[in-house]
PDB file of N, CA and C and ligand atoms in Angstrom:
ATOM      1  N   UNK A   1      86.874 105.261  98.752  1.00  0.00           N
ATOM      2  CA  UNK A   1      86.791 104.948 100.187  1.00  0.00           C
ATOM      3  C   UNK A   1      88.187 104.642 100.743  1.00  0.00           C
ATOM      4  N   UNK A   2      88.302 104.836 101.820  1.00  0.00           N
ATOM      5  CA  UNK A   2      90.134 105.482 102.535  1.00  0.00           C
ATOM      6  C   UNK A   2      90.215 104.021 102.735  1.00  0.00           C
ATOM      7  N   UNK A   3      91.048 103.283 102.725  1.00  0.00           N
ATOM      8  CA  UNK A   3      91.364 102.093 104.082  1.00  0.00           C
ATOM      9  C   UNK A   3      91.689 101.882 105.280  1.00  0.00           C
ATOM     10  N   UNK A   4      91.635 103.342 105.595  1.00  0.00           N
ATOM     11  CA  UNK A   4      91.821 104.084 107.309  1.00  0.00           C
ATOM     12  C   UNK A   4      91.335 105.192 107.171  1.00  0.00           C
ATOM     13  N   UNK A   5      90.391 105.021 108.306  1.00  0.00           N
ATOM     14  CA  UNK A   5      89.974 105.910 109.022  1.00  0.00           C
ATOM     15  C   UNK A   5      90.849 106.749 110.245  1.00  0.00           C
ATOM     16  N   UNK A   6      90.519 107.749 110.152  1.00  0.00           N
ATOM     17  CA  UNK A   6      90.315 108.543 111.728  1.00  0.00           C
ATOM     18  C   UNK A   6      90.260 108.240 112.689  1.00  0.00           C
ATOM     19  N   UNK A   7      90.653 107.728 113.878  1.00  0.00           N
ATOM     20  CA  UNK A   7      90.340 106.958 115.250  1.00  0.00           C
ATOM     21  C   UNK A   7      90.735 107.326 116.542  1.00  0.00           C
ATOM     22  N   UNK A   8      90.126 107.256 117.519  1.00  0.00           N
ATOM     23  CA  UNK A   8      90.822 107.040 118.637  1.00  0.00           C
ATOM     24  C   UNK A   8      91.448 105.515 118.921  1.00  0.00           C
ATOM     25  N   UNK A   9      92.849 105.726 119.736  1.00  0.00           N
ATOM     26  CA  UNK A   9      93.302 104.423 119.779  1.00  0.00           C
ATOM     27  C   UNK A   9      92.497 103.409 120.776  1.00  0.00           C
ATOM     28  N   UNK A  10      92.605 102.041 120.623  1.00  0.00           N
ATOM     29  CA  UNK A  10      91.080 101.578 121.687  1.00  0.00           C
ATOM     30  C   UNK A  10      92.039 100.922 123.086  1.00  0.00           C
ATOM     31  N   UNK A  11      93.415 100.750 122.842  1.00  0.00           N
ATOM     32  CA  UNK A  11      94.000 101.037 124.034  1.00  0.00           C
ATOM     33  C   UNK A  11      94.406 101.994 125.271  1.00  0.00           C
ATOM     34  N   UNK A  12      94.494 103.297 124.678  1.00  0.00           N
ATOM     35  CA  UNK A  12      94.879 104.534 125.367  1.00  0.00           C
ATOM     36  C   UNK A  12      94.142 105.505 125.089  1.00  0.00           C
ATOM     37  N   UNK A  13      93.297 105.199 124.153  1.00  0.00           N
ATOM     38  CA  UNK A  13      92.477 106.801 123.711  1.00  0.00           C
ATOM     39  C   UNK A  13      93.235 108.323 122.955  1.00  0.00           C
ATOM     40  N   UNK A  14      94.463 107.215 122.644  1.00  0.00           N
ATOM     41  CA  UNK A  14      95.160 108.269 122.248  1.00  0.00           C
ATOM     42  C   UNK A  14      94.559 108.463 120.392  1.00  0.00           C
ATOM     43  N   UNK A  15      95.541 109.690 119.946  1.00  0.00           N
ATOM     44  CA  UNK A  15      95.640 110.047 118.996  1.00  0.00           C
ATOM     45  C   UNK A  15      96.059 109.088 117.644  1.00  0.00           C
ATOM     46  N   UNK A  16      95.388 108.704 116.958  1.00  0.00           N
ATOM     47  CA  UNK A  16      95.761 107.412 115.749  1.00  0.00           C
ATOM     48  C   UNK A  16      96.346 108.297 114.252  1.00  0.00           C
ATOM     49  N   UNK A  17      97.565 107.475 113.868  1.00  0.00           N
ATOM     50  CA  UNK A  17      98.148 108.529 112.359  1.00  0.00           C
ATOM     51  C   UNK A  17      98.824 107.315 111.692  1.00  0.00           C
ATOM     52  N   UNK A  18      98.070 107.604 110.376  1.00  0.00           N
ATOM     53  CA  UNK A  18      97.616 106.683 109.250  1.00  0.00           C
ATOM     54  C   UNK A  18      99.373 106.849 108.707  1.00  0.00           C
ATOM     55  N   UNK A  19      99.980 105.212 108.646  1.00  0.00           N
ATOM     56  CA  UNK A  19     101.266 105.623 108.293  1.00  0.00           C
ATOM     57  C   UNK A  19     101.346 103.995 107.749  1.00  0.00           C
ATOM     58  N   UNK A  20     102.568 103.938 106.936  1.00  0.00           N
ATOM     59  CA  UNK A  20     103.171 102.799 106.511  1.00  0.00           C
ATOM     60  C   UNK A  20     104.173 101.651 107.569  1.00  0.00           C
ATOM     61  N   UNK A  21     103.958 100.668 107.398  1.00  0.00           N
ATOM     62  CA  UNK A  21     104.553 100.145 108.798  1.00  0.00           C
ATOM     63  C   UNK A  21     105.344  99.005 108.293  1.00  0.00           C
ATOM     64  N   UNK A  22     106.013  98.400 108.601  1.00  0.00           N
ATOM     65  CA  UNK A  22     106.708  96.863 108.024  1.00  0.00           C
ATOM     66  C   UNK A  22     106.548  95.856 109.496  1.00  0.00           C
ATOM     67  N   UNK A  23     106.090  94.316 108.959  1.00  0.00           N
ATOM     68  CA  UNK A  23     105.733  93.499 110.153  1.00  0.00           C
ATOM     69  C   UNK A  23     106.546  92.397 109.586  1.00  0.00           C
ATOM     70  N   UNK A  24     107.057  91.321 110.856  1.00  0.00           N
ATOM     71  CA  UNK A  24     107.617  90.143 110.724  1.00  0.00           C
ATOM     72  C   UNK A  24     107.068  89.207 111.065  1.00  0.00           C
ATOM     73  N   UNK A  25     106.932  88.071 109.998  1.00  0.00           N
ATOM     74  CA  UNK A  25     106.486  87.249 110.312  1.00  0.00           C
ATOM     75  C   UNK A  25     106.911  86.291 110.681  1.00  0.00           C
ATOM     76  N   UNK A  26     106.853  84.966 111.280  1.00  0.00           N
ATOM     77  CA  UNK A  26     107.274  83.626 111.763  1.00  0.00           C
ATOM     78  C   UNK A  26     106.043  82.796 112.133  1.00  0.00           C
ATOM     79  N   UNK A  27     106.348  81.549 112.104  1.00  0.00           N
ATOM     80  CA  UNK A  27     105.536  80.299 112.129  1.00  0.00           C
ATOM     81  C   UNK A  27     106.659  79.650 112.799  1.00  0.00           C
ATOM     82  N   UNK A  28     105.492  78.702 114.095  1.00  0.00           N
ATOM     83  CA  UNK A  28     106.131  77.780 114.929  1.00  0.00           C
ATOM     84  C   UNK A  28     106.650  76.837 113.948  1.00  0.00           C
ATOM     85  N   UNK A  29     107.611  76.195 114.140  1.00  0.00           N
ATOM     86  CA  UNK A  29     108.506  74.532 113.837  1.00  0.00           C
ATOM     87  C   UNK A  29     108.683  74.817 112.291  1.00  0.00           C
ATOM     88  N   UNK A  30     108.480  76.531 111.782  1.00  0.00           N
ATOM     89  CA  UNK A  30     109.671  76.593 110.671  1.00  0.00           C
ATOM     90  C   UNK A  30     110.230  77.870 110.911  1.00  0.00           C
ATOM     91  N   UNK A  31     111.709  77.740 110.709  1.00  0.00           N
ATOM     92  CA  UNK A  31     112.842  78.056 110.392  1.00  0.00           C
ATOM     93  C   UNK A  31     112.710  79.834 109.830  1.00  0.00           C
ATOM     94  N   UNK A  32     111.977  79.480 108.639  1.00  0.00           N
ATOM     95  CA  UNK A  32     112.320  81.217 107.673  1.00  0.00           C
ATOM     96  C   UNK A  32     111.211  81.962 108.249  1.00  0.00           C
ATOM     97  N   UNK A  33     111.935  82.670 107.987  1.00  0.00           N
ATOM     98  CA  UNK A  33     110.772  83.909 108.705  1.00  0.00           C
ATOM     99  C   UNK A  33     110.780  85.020 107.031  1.00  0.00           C
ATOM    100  N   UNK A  34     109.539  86.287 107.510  1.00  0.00           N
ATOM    101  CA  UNK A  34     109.128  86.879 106.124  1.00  0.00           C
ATOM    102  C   UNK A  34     109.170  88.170 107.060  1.00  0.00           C
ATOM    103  N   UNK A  35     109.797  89.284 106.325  1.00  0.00           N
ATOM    104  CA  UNK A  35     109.491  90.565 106.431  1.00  0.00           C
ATOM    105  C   UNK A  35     108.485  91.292 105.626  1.00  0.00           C
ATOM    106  N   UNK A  36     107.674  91.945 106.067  1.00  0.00           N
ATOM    107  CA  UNK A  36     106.554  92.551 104.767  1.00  0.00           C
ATOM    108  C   UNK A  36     106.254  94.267 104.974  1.00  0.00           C
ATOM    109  N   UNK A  37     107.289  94.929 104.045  1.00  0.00           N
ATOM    110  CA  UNK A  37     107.312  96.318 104.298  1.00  0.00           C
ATOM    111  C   UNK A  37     106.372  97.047 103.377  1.00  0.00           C
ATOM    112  N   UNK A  38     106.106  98.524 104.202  1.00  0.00           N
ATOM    113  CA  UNK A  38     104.730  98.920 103.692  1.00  0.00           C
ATOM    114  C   UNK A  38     103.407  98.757 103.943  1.00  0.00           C
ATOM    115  N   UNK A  39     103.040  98.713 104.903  1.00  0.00           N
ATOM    116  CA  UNK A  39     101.932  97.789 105.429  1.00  0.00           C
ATOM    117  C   UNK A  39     101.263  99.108 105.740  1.00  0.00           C
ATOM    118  N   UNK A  40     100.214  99.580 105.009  1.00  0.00           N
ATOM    119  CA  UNK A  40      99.305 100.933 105.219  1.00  0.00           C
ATOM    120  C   UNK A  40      98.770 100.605 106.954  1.00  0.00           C
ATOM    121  N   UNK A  41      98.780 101.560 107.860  1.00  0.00           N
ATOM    122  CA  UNK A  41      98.303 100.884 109.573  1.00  0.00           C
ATOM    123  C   UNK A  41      98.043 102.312 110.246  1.00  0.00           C
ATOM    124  N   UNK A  42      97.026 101.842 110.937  1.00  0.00           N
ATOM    125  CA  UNK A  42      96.848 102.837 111.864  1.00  0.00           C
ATOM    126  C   UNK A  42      98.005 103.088 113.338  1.00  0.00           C
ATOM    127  N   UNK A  43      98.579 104.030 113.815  1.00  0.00           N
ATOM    128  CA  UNK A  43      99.438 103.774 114.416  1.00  0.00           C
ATOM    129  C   UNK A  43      99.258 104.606 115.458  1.00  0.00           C
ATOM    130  N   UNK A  44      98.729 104.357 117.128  1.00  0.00           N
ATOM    131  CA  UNK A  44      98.856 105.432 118.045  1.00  0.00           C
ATOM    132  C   UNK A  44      99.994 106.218 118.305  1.00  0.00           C
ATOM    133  N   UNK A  45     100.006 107.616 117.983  1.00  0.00           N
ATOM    134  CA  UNK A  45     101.047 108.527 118.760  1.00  0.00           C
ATOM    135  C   UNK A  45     101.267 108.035 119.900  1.00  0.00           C
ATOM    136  N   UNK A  46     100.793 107.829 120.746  1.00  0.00           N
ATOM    137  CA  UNK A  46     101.166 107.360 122.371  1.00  0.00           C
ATOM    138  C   UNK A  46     101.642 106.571 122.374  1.00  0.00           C
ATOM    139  N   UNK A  47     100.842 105.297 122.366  1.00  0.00           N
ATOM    140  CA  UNK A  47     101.665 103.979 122.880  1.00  0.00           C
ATOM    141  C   UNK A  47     101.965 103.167 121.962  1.00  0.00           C
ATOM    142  N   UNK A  48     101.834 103.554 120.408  1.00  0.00           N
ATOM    143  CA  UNK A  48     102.425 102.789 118.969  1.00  0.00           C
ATOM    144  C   UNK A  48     101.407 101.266 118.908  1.00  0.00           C
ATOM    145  N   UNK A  49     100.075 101.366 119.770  1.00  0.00           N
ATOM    146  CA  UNK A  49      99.367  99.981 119.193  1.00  0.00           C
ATOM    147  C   UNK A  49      99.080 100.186 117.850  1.00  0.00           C
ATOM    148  N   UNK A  50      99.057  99.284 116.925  1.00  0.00           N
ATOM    149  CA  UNK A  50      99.020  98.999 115.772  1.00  0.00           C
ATOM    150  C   UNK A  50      97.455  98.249 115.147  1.00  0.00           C
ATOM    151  N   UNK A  51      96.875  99.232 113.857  1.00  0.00           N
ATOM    152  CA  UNK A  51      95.578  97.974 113.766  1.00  0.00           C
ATOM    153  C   UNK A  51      96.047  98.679 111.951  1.00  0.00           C
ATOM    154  N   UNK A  52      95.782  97.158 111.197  1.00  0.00           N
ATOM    155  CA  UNK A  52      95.577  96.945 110.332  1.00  0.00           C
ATOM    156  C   UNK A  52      94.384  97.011 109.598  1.00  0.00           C
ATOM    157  N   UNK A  53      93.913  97.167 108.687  1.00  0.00           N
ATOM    158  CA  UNK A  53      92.587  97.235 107.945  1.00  0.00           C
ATOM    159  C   UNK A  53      92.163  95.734 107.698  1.00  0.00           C
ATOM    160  N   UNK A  54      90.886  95.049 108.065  1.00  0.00           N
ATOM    161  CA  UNK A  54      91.163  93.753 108.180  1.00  0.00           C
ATOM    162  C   UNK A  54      91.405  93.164 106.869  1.00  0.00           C
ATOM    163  N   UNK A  55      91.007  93.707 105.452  1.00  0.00           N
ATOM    164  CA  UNK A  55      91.196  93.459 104.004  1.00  0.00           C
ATOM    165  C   UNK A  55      92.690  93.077 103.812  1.00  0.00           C
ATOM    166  N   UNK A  56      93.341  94.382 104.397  1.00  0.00           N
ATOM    167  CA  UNK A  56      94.832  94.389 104.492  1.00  0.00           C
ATOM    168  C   UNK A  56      95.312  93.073 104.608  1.00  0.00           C
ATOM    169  N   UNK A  57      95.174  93.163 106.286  1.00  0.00           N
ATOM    170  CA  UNK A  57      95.713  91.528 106.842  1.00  0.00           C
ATOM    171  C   UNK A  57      95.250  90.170 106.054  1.00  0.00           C
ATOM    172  N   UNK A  58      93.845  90.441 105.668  1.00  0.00           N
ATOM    173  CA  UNK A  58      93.786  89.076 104.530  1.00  0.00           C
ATOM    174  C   UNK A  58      94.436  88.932 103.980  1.00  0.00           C
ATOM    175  N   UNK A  59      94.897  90.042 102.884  1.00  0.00           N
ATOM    176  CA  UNK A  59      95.983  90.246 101.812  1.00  0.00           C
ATOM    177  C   UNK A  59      96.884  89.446 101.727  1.00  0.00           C
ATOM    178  N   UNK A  60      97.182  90.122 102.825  1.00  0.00           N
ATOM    179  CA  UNK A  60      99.126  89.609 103.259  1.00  0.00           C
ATOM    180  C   UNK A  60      99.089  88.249 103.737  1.00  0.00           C
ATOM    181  N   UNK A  61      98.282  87.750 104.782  1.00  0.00           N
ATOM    182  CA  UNK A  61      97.827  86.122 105.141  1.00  0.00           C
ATOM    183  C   UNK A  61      98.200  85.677 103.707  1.00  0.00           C
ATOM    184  N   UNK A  62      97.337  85.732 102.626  1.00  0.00           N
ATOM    185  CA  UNK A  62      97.055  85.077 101.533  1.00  0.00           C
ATOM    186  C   UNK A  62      98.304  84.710 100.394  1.00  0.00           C
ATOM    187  N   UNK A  63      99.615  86.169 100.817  1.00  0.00           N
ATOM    188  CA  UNK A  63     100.643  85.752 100.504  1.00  0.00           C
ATOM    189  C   UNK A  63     101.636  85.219 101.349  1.00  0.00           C
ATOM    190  N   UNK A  64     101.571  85.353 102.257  1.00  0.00           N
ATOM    191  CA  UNK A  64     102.462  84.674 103.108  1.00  0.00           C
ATOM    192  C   UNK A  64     102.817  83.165 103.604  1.00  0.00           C
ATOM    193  N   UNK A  65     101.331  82.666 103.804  1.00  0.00           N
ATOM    194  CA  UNK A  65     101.215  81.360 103.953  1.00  0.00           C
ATOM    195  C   UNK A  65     101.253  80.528 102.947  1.00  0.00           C
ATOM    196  N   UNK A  66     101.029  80.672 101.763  1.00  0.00           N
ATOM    197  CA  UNK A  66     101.607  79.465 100.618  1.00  0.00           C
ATOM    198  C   UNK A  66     103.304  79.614 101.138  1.00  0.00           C
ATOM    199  N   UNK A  67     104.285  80.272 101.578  1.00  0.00           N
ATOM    200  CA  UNK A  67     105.561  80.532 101.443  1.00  0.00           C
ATOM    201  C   UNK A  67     105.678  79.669 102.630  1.00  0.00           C
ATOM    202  N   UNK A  68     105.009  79.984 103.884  1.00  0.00           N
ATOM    203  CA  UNK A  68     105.654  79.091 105.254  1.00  0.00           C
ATOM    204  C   UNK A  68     105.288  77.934 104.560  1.00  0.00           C
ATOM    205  N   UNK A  69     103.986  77.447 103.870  1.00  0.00           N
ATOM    206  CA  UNK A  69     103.576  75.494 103.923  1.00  0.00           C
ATOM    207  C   UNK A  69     104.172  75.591 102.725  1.00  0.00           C
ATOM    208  N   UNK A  70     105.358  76.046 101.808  1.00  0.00           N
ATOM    209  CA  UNK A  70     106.122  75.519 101.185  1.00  0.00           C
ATOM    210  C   UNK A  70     107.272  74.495 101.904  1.00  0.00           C
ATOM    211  N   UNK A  71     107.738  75.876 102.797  1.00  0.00           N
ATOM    212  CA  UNK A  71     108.706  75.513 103.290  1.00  0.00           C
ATOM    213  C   UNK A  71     108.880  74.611 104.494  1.00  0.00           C
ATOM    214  N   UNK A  72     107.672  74.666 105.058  1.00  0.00           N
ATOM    215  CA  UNK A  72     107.299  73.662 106.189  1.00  0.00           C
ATOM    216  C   UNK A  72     107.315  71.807 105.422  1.00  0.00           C
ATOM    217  N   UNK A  73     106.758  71.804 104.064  1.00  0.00           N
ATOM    218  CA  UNK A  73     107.006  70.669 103.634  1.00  0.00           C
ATOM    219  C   UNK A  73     108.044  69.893 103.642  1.00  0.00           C
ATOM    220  N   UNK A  74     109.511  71.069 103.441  1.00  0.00           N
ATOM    221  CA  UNK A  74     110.562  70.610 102.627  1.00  0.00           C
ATOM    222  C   UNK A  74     110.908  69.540 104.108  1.00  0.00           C
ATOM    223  N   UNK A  75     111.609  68.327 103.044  1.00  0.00           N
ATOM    224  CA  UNK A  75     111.716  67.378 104.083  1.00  0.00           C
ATOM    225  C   UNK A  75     113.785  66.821 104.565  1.00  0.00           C
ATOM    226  N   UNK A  76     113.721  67.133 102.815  1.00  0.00           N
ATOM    227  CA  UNK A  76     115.745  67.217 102.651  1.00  0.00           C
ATOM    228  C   UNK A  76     115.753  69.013 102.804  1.00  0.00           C
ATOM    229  N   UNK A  77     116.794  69.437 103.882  1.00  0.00           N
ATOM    230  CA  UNK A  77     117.299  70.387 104.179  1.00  0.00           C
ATOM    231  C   UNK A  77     118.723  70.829 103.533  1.00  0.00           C
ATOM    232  N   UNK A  78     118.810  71.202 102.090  1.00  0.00           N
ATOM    233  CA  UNK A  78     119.837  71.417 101.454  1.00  0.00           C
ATOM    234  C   UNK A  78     120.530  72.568 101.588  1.00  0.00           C
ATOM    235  N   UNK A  79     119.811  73.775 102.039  1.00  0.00           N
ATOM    236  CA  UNK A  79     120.522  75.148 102.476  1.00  0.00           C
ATOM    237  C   UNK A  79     119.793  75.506 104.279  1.00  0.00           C
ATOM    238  N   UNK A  80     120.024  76.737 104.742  1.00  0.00           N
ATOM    239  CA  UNK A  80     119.326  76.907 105.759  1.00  0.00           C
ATOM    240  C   UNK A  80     118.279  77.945 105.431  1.00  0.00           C
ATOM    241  N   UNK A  81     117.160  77.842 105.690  1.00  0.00           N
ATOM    242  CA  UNK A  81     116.087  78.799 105.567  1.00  0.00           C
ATOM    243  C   UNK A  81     116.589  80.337 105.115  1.00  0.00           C
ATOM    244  N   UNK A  82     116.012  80.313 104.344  1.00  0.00           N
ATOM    245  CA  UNK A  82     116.268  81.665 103.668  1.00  0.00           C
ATOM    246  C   UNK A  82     114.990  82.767 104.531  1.00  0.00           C
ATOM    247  N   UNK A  83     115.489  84.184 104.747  1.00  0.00           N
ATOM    248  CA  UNK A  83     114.315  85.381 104.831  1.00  0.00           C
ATOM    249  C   UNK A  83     113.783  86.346 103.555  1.00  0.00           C
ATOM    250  N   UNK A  84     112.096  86.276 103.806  1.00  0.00           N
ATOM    251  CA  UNK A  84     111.998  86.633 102.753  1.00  0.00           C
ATOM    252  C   UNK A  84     111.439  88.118 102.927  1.00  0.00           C
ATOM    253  N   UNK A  85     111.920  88.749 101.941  1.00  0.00           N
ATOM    254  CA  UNK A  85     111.099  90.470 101.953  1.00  0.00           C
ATOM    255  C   UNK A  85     109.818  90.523 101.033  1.00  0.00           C
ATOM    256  N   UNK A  86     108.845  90.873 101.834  1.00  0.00           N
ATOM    257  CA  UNK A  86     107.802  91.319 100.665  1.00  0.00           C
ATOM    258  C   UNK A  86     107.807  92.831 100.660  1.00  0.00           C
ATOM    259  N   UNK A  87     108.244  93.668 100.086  1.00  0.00           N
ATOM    260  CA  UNK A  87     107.638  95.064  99.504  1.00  0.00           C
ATOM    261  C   UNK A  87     106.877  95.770  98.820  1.00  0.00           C
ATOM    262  N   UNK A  88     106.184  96.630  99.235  1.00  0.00           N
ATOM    263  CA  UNK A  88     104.810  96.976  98.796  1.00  0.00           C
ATOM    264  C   UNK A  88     105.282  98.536  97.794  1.00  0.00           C
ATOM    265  N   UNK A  89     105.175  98.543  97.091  1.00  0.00           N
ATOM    266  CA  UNK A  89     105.736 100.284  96.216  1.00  0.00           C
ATOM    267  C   UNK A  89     105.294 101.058  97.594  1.00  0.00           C
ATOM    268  N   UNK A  90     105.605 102.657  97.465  1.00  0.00           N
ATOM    269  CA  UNK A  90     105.304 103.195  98.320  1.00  0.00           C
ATOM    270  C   UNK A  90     104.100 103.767  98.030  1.00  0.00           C
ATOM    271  N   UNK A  91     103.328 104.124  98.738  1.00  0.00           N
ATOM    272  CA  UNK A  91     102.227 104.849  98.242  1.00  0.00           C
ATOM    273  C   UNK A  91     101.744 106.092  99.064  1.00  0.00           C
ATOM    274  N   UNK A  92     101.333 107.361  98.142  1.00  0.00           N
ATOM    275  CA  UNK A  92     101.125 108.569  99.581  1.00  0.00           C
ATOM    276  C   UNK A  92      99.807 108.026 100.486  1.00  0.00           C
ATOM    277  N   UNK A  93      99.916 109.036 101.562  1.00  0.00           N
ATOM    278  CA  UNK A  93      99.276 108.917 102.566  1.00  0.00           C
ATOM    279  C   UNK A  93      97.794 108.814 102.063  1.00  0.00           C
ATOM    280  N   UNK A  94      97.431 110.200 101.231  1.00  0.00           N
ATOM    281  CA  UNK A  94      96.299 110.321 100.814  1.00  0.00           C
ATOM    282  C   UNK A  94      95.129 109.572  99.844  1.00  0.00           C
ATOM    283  N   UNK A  95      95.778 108.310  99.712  1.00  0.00           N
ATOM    284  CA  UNK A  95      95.614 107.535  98.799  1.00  0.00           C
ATOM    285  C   UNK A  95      94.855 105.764 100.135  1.00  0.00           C
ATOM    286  N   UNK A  96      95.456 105.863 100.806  1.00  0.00           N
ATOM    287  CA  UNK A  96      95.414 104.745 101.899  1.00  0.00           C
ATOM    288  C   UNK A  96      94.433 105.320 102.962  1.00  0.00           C
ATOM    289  N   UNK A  97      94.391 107.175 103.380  1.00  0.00           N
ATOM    290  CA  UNK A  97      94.106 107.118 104.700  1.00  0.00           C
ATOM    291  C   UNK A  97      92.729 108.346 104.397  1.00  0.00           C
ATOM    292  N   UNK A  98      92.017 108.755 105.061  1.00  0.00           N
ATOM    293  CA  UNK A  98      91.162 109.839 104.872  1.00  0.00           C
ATOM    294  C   UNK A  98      91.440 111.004 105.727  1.00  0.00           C
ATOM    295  N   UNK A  99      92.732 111.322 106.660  1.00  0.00           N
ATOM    296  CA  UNK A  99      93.331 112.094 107.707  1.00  0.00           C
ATOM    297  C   UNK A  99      93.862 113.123 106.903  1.00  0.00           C
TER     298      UNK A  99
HETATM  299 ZN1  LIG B 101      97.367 104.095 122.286  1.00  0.00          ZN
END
């Protein structure tokens, strides 16, 4: 079973193409922020709205947030917030999408 489907986009009605995407993350009142490349997404040709597979977005929630309420704890500030990359291997299209 694909983790993307086929779609019309539900903003524009445009044309949707199953592609790899990278998103940034941030959290209010901390500092580091997380890049997370590879992100399998549906992506309108037209106007580039973006939808994730909702499994997906759990995923990534599930790694991301132990990292902000690490760092949201820290209370002595010994360096300045570091950014973090998460990278995903690459993977073909045909493997993520059913298009
Ligand atoms: Zn659109």
């Amino acid at each position: 079973m694909a983790l993307i489907r086929k779609r019309k986009c539900p903003e524009c009605g445009g044309e949707m193409e199953a592609k790899l995407i990278n998103l940034h993350y941030k959290r209010q009142n901390v500092e580091m922020e997380v890049e997370v490349i590879g992100i399998p997404a549906n992506v309108c040709t037209r106007c580039f709205y973006r939808i994730i597979p909702g499994k997906v977005a759990k995923y990534i929630d599930a790694l991301v947030d132990p990292i902000f309420e690490s760092e949201s704890r820290i209370i002595e500030k010994i360096l300045p917030s570091p950014s973090i990359d998460i990278q995903f291997p690459f993977i073909s299209r045909d493997v993520y999408a059913d298009q």
